[in-house]
mmCIF file of C-alpha atoms and ligand atoms in Angstrom:
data_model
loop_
_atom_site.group_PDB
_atom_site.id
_atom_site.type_symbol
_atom_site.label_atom_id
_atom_site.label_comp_id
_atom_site.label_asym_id
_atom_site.label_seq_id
_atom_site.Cartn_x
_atom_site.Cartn_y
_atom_site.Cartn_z
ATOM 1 C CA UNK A 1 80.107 215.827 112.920
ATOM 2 C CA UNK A 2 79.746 216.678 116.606
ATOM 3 C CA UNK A 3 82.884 214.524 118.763
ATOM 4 C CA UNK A 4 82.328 211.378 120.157
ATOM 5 C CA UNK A 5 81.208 211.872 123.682
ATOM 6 C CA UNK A 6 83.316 208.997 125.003
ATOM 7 C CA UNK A 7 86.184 208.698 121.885
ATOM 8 C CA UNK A 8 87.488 205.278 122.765
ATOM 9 C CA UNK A 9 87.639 203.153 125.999
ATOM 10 C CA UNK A 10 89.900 202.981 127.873
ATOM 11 C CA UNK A 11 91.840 206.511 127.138
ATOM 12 C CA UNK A 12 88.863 208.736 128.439
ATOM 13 C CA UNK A 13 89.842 206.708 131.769
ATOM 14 C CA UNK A 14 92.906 207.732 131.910
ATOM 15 C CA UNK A 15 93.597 208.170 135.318
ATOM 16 C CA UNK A 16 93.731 211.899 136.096
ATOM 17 C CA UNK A 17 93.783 212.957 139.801
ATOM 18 C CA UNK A 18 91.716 215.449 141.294
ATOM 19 C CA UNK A 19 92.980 216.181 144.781
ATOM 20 C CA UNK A 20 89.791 217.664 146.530
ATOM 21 C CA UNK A 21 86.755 216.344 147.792
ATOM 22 C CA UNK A 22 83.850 217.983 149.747
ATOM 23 C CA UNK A 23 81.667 215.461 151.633
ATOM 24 C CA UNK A 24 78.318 216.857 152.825
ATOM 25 C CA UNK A 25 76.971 215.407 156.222
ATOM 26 C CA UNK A 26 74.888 218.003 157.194
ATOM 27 C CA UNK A 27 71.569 216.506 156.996
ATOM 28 C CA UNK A 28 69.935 215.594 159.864
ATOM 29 C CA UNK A 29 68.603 211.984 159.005
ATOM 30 C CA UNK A 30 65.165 212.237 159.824
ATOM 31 C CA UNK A 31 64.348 209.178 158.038
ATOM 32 C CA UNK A 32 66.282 207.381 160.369
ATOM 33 C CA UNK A 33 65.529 208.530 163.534
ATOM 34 C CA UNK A 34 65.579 207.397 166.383
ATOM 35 C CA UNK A 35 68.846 206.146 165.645
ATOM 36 C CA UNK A 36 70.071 209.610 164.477
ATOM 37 C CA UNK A 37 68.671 211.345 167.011
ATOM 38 C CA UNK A 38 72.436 212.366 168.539
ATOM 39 C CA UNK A 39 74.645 210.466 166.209
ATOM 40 C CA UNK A 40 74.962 211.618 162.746
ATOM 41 C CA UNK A 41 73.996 208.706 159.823
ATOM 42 C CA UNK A 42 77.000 208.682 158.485
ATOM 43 C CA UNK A 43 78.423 207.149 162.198
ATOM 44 C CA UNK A 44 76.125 204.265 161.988
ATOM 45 C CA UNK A 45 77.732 201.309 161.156
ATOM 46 C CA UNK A 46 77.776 198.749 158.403
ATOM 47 C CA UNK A 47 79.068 195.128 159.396
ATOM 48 C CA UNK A 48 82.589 196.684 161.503
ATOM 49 C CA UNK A 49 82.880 200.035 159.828
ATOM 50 C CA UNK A 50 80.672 203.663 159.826
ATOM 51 C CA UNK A 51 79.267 204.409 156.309
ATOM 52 C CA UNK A 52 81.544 207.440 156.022
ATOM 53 C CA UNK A 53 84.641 205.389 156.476
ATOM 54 C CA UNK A 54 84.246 203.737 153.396
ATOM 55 C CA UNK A 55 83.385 207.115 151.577
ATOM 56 C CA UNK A 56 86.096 208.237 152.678
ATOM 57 C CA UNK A 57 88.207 204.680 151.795
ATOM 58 C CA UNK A 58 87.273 205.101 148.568
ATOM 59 C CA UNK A 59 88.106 208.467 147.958
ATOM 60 C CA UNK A 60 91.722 208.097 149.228
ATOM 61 C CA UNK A 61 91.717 205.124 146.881
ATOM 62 C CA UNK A 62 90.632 207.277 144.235
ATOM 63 C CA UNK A 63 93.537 209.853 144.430
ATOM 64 C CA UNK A 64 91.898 212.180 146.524
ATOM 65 C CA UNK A 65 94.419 214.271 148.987
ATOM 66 C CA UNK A 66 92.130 216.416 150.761
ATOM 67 C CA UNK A 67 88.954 215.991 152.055
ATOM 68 C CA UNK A 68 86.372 219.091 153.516
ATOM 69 C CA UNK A 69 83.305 217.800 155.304
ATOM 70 C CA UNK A 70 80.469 220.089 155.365
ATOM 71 C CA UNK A 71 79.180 219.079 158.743
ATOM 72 C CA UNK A 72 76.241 220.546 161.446
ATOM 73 C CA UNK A 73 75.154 220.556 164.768
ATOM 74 C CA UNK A 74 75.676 216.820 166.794
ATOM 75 C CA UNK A 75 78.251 215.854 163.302
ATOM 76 C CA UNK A 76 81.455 216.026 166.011
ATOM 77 C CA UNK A 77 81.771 212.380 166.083
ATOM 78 C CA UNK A 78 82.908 212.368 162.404
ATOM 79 C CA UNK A 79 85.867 214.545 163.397
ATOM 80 C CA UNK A 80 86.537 212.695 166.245
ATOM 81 C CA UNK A 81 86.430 209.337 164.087
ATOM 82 C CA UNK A 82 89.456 210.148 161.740
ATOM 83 C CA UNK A 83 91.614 211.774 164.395
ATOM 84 C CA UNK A 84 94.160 210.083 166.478
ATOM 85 C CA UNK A 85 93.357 208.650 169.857
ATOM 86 C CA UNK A 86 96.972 208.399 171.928
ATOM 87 C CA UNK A 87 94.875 207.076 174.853
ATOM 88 C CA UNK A 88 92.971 204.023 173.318
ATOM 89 C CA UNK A 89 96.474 203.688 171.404
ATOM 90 C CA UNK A 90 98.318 203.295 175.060
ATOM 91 C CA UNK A 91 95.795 201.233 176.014
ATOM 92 C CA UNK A 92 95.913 198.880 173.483
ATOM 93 C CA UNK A 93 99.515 198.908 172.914
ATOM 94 C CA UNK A 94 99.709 198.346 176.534
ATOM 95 C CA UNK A 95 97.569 195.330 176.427
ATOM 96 C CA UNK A 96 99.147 193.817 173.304
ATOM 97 C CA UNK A 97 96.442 194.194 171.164
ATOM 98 C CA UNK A 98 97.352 193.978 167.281
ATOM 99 C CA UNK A 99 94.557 192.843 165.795
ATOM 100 C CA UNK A 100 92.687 196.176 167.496
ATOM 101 C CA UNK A 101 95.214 198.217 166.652
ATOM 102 C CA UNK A 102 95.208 196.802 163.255
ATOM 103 C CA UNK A 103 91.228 197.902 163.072
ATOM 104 C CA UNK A 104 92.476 201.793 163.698
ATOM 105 C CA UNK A 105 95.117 201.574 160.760
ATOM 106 C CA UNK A 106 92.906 203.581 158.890
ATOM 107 C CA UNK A 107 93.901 206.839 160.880
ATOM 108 C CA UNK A 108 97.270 206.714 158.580
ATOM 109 C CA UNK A 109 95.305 207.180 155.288
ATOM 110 C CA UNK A 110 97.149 209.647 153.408
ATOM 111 C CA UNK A 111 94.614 212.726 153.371
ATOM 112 C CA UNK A 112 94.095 215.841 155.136
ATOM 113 C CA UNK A 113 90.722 216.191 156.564
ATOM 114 C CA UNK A 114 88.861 220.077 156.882
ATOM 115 C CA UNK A 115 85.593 220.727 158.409
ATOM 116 C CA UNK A 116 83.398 223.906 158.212
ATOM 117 C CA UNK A 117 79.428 223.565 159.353
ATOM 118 C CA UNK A 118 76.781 224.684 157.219
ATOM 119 C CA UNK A 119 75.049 226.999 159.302
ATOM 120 C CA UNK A 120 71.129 226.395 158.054
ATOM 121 C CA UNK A 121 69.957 223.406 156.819
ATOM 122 C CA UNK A 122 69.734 225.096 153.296
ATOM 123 C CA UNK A 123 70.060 222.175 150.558
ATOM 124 C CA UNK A 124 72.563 220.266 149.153
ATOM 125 C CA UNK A 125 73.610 223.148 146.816
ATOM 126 C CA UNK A 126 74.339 225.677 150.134
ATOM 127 C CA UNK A 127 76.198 222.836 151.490
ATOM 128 C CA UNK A 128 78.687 222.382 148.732
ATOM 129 C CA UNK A 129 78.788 226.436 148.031
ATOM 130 C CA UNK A 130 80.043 226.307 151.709
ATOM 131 C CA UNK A 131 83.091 224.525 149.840
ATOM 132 C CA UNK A 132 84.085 227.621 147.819
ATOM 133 C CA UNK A 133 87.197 228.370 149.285
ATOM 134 C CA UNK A 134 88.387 224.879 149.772
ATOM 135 C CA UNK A 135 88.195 224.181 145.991
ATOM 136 C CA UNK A 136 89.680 227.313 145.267
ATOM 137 C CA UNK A 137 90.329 227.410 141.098
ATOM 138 C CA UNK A 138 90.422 223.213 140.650
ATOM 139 C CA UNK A 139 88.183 220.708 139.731
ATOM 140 C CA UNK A 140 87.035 218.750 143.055
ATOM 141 C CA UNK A 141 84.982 216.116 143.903
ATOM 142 C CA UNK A 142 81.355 215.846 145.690
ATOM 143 C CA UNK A 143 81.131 212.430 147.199
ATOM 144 C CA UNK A 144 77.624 212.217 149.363
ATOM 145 C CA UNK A 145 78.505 210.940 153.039
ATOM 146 C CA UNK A 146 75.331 208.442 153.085
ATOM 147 C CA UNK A 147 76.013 206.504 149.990
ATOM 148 C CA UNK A 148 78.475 203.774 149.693
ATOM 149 C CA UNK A 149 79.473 202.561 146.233
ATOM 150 C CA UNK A 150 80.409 199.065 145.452
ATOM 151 C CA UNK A 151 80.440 196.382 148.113
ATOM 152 C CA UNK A 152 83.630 197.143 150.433
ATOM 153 C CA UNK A 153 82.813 200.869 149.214
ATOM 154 C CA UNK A 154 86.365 199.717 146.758
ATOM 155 C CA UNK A 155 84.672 201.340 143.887
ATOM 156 C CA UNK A 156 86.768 203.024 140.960
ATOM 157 C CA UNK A 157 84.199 205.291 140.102
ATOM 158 C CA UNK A 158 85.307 208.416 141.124
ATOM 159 C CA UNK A 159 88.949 207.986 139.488
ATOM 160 C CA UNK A 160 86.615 207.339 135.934
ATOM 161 C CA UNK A 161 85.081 210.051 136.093
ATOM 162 C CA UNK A 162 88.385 211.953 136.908
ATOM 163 C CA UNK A 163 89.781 210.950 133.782
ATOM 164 C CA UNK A 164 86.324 211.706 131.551
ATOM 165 C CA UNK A 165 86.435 215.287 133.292
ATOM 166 C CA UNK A 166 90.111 215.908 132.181
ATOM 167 C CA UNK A 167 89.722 213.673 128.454
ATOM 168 C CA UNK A 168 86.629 215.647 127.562
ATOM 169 C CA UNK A 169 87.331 218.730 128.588
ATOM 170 C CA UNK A 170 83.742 218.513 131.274
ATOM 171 C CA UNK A 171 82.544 221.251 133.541
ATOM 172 C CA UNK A 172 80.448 218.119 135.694
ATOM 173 C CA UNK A 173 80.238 214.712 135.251
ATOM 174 C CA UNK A 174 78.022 212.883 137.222
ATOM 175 C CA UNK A 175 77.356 209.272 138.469
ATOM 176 C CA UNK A 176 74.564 207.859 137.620
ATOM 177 C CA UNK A 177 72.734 204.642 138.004
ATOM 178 C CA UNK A 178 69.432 202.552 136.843
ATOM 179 C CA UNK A 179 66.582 203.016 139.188
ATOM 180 C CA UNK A 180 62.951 201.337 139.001
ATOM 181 C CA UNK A 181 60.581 203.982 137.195
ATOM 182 C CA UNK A 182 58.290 204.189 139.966
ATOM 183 C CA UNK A 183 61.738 205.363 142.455
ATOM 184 C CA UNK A 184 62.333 208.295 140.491
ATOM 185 C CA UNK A 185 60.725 210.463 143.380
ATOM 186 C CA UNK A 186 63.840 210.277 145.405
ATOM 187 C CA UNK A 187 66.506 210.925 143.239
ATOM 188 C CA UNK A 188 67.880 213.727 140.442
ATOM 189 C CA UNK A 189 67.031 211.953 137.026
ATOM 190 C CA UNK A 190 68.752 212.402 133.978
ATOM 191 C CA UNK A 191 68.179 213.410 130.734
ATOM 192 C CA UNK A 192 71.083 212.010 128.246
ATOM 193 C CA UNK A 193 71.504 212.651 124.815
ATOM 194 C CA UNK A 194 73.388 210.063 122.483
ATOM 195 C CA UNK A 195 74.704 207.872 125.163
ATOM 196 C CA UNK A 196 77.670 205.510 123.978
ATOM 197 C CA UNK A 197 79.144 202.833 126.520
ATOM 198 C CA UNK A 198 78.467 204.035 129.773
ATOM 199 C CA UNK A 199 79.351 207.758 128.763
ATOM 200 C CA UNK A 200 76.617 210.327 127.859
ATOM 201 C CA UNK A 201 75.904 213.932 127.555
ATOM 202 C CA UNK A 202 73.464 215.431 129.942
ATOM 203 C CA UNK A 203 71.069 217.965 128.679
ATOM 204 C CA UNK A 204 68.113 218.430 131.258
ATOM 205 C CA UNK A 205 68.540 216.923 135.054
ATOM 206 C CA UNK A 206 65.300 217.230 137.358
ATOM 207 C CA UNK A 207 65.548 216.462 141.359
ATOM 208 C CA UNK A 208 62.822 213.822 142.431
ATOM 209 C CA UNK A 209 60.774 213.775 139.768
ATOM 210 C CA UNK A 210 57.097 211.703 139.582
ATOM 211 C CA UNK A 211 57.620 208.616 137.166
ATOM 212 C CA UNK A 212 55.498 210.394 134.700
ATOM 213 C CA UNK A 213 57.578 213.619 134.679
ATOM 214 C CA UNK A 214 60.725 211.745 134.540
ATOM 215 C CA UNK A 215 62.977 211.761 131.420
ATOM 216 C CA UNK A 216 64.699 208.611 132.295
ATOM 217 C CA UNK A 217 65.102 206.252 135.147
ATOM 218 C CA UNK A 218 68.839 207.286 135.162
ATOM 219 C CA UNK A 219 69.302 208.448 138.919
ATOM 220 C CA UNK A 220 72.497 210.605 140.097
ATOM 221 C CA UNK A 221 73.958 208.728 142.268
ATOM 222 C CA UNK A 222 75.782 210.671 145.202
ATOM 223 C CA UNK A 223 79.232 210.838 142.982
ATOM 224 C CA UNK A 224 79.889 214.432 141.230
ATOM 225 C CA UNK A 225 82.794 215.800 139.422
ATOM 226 C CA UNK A 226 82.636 219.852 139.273
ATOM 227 C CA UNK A 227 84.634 222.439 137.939
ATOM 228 C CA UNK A 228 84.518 225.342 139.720
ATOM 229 C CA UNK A 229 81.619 227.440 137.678
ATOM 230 C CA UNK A 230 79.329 225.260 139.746
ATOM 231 C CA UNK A 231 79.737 227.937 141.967
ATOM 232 C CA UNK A 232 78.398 230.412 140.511
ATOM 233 C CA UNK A 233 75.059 228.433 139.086
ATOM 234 C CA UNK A 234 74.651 227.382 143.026
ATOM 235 C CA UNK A 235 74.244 231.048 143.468
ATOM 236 C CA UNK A 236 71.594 231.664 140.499
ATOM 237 C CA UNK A 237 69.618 228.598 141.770
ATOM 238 C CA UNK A 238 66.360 229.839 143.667
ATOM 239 C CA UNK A 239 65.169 228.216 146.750
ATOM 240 C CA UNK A 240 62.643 225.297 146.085
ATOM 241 C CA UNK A 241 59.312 225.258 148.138
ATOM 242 C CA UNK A 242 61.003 223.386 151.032
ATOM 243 C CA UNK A 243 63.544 226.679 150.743
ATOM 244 C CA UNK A 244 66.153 224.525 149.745
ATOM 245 C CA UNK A 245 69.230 224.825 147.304
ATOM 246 C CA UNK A 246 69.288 222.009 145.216
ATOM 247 C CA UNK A 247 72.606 221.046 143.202
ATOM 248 C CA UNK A 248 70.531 219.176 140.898
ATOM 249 C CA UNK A 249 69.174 222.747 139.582
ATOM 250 C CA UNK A 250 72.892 224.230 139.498
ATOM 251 C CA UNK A 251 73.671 221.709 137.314
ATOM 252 C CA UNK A 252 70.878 222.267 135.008
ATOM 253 C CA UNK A 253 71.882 225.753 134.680
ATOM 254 C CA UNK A 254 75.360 224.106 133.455
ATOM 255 C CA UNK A 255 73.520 221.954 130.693
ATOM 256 C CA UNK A 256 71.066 225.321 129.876
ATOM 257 C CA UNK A 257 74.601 227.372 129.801
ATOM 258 C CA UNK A 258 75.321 224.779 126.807
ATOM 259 C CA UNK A 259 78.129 223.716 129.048
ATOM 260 C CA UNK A 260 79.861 219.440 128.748
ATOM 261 C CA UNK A 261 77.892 217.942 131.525
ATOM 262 C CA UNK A 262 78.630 214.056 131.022
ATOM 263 C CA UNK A 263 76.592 210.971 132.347
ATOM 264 C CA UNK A 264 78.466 207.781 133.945
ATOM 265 C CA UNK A 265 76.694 205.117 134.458
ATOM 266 C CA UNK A 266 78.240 202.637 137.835
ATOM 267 C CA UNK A 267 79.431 199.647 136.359
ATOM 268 C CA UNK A 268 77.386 196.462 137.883
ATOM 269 C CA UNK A 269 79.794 195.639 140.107
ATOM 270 C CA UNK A 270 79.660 199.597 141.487
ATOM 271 C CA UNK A 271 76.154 199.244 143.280
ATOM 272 C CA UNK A 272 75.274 202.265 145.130
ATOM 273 C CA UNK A 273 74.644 201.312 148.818
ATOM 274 C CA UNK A 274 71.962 203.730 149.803
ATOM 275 C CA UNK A 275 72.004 204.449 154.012
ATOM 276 C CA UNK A 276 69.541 207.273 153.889
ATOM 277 C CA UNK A 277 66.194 205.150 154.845
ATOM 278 C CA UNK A 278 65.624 202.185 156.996
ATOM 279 C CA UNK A 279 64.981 199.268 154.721
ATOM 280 C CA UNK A 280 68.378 200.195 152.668
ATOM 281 C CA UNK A 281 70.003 200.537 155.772
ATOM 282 C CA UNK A 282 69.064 197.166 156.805
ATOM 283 C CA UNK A 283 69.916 195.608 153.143
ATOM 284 C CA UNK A 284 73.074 197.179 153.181
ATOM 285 C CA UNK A 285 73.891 196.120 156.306
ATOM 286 C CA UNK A 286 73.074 192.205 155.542
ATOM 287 C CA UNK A 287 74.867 192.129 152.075
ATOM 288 C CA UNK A 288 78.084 193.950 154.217
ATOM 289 C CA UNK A 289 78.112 191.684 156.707
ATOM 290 C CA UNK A 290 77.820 188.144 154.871
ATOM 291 C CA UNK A 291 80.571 189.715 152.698
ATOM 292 C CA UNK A 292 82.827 189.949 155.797
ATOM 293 C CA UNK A 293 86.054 188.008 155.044
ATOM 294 C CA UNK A 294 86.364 187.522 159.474
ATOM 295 C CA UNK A 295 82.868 186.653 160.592
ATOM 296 C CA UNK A 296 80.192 186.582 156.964
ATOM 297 C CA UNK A 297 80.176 182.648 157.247
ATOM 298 C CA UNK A 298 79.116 182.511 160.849
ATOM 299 C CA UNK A 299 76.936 185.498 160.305
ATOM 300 C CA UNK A 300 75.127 183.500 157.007
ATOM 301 C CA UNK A 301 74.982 180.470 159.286
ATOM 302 C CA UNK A 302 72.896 182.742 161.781
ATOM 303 C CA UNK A 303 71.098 183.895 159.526
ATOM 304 C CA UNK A 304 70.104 180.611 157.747
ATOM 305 C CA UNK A 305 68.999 179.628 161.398
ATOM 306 C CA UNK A 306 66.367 182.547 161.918
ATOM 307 C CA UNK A 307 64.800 182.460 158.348
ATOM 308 C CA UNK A 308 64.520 178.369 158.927
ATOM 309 C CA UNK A 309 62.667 178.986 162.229
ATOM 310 C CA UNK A 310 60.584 182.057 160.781
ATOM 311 C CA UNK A 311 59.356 180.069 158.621
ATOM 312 C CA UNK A 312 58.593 176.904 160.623
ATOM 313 C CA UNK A 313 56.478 179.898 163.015
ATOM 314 C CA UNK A 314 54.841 181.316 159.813
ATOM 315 C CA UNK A 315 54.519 178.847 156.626
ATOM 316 C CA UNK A 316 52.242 180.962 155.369
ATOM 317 C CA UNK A 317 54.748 184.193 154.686
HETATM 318 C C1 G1P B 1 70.442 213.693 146.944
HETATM 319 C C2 G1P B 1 70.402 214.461 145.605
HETATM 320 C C3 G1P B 1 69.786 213.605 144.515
HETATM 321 C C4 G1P B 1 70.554 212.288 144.407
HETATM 322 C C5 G1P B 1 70.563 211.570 145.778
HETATM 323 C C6 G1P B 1 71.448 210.332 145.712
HETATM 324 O O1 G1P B 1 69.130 213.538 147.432
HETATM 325 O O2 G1P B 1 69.685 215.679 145.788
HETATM 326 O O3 G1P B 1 69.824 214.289 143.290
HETATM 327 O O4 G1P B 1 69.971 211.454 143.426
HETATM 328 O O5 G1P B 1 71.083 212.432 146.804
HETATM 329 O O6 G1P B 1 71.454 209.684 146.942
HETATM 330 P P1 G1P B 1 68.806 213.138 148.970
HETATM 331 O O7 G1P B 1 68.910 211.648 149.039
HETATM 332 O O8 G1P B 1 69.804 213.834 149.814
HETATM 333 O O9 G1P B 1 67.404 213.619 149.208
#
């Protein structure tokens, strides 16, 4: 009898730490411009913080040490954002300003940050090959800059799907979440085989499949754990029509290699925040700011106020 996929819960969760994570940014947003016209999308805010703070929140929270962005033209803001500022430092420790300097606190998280710039906008699979050398021989984590998971981005995720990696001996494991059938088109679907819990094998994954060509409504959702063979199937994977890399098809090569490619699905509370189109942006931006423990309740008051008067102006909607 073939082993379990997932044994027992909780021991394939033991918490196992991978220390390296490459985070792409090197897209250039289109779907968002004009906002991204000079300022990459993972700058823009939502409620008090950028999007890739919290990616990169969680990842610290998640064991991660080190941290390579993949970056491209107009992405300098990002570095700027996690370095050290001595002069808005002086100037706020000049003017007594704790609860500001509070707000840059998160310059102390315990990781070391690397950038190297993909060179052509070649796909998401040339982006993370740019990682080779960063990885080196371990297991390392691909955590997309435009997706935030769980509200406060204090997801768990990645640290699950540390421990599955290790506990089931994995060469990928892959986050994954329920999408409506007819979304399929903008995500890498899943095919799973035997699923138990939240854990499944993956034996076929296909990037933006029509509804009617998709094997599941089981979307990948911006979270990877890789060993390093991915490498090598990045290189095998032929350009697409747009003449882009996708990972989705290096990781097919894994499944067609008969390689452990395993399936976990975000627990409920683990929504994936999705920044890379308007109306998502907007959503996100709502939920994240009513959730704000300083200023939600005036912000819900506010917003109480406009849908009461939009509605007085247009009964009918
Ligand atoms: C990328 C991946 C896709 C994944 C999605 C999640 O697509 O290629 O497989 O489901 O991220 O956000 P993109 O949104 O960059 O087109």
């Amino acid at each position: 009898m073939a082993p379990p996929i997932c044994p027992q819960q909780p021991p394939c969760y033991v918490r196992k730490v991978i220390k390296s994570a490459i985070v792409p940014v090197a897209g250039y947003g289109t779907r968002l411009l004009p906002a991204t016209k000079s300022q990459p999308k993972e700058m823009l805010p939502v409620a008090r913080k950028p999007i890739v703070q919290y990616v990169v929140e969680e990842l610290v929270a998640n064991h991660v040490e080190q941290i390579l962005f993949i970056t491209g033209r107009s992405k300098g803001s990002i570095e700027n954002h996690f370095d050290h500022d001595p002069e808005l430092m002086r100037l706020l420790n000049a003017g007594n300003k704790q609860d500001l300097l509070d707000e840059l606190k998160f310059e102390e998280l315990q990781a070391h940050f690397f950038y190297t710039r993909q060179r052509f906008q070649k796909g998401l699979g040339d982006a993370v090959l740019c990682g080779e050398n960063f990885a080196g021989e371990e297991p390392f984590v691909v955590a997309l800059g435009d997706s935030i998971l769980g509200l406060h981005g204090d997801s768990g995720t990645v640290a699950r799907m540390a421990g599955l990696f290790e506990s089931r001996h994995a060469s990928c494991v892959i986050a994954v979440e329920e999408v409506p059938r007819e979304e399929t088109v903008h995500y890498g679907i899943v095919q799973v085989a035997g699923a138990e819990g939240d854990c499944a094998r993956v034996v076929n994954v296909i990037e933006k499949p029509r509804p009617e060509q998709a094997p599941s409504n089981l979307a990948i959702a911006g979270r990877y754990v890789f060993s390093p063979l991915i490498f090598d199937m990045i290189r095998r994977v032929e350009p697409d029509p747009r003449g882009e890399i996708q990972l989705t098809d290096a990781i097919r090569l894994l499944c067609e290699e008969g390689r452990r490619v395993l399936a976990l699905k975000l627990a409920p509370a683990e929504k994936r925040y999705d920044i890379g189109n308007f109306p998502s942006y907007f959503e996100t931006f709502v939920e994240f700011a009513l959730a704000d423990p300083l200023y939600g309740e005036r912000f819900r008051e506010a917003l109480e106020r406009l849908l009461a008067k939009e509605s007085a102006a247009h009964p009918a909607r």
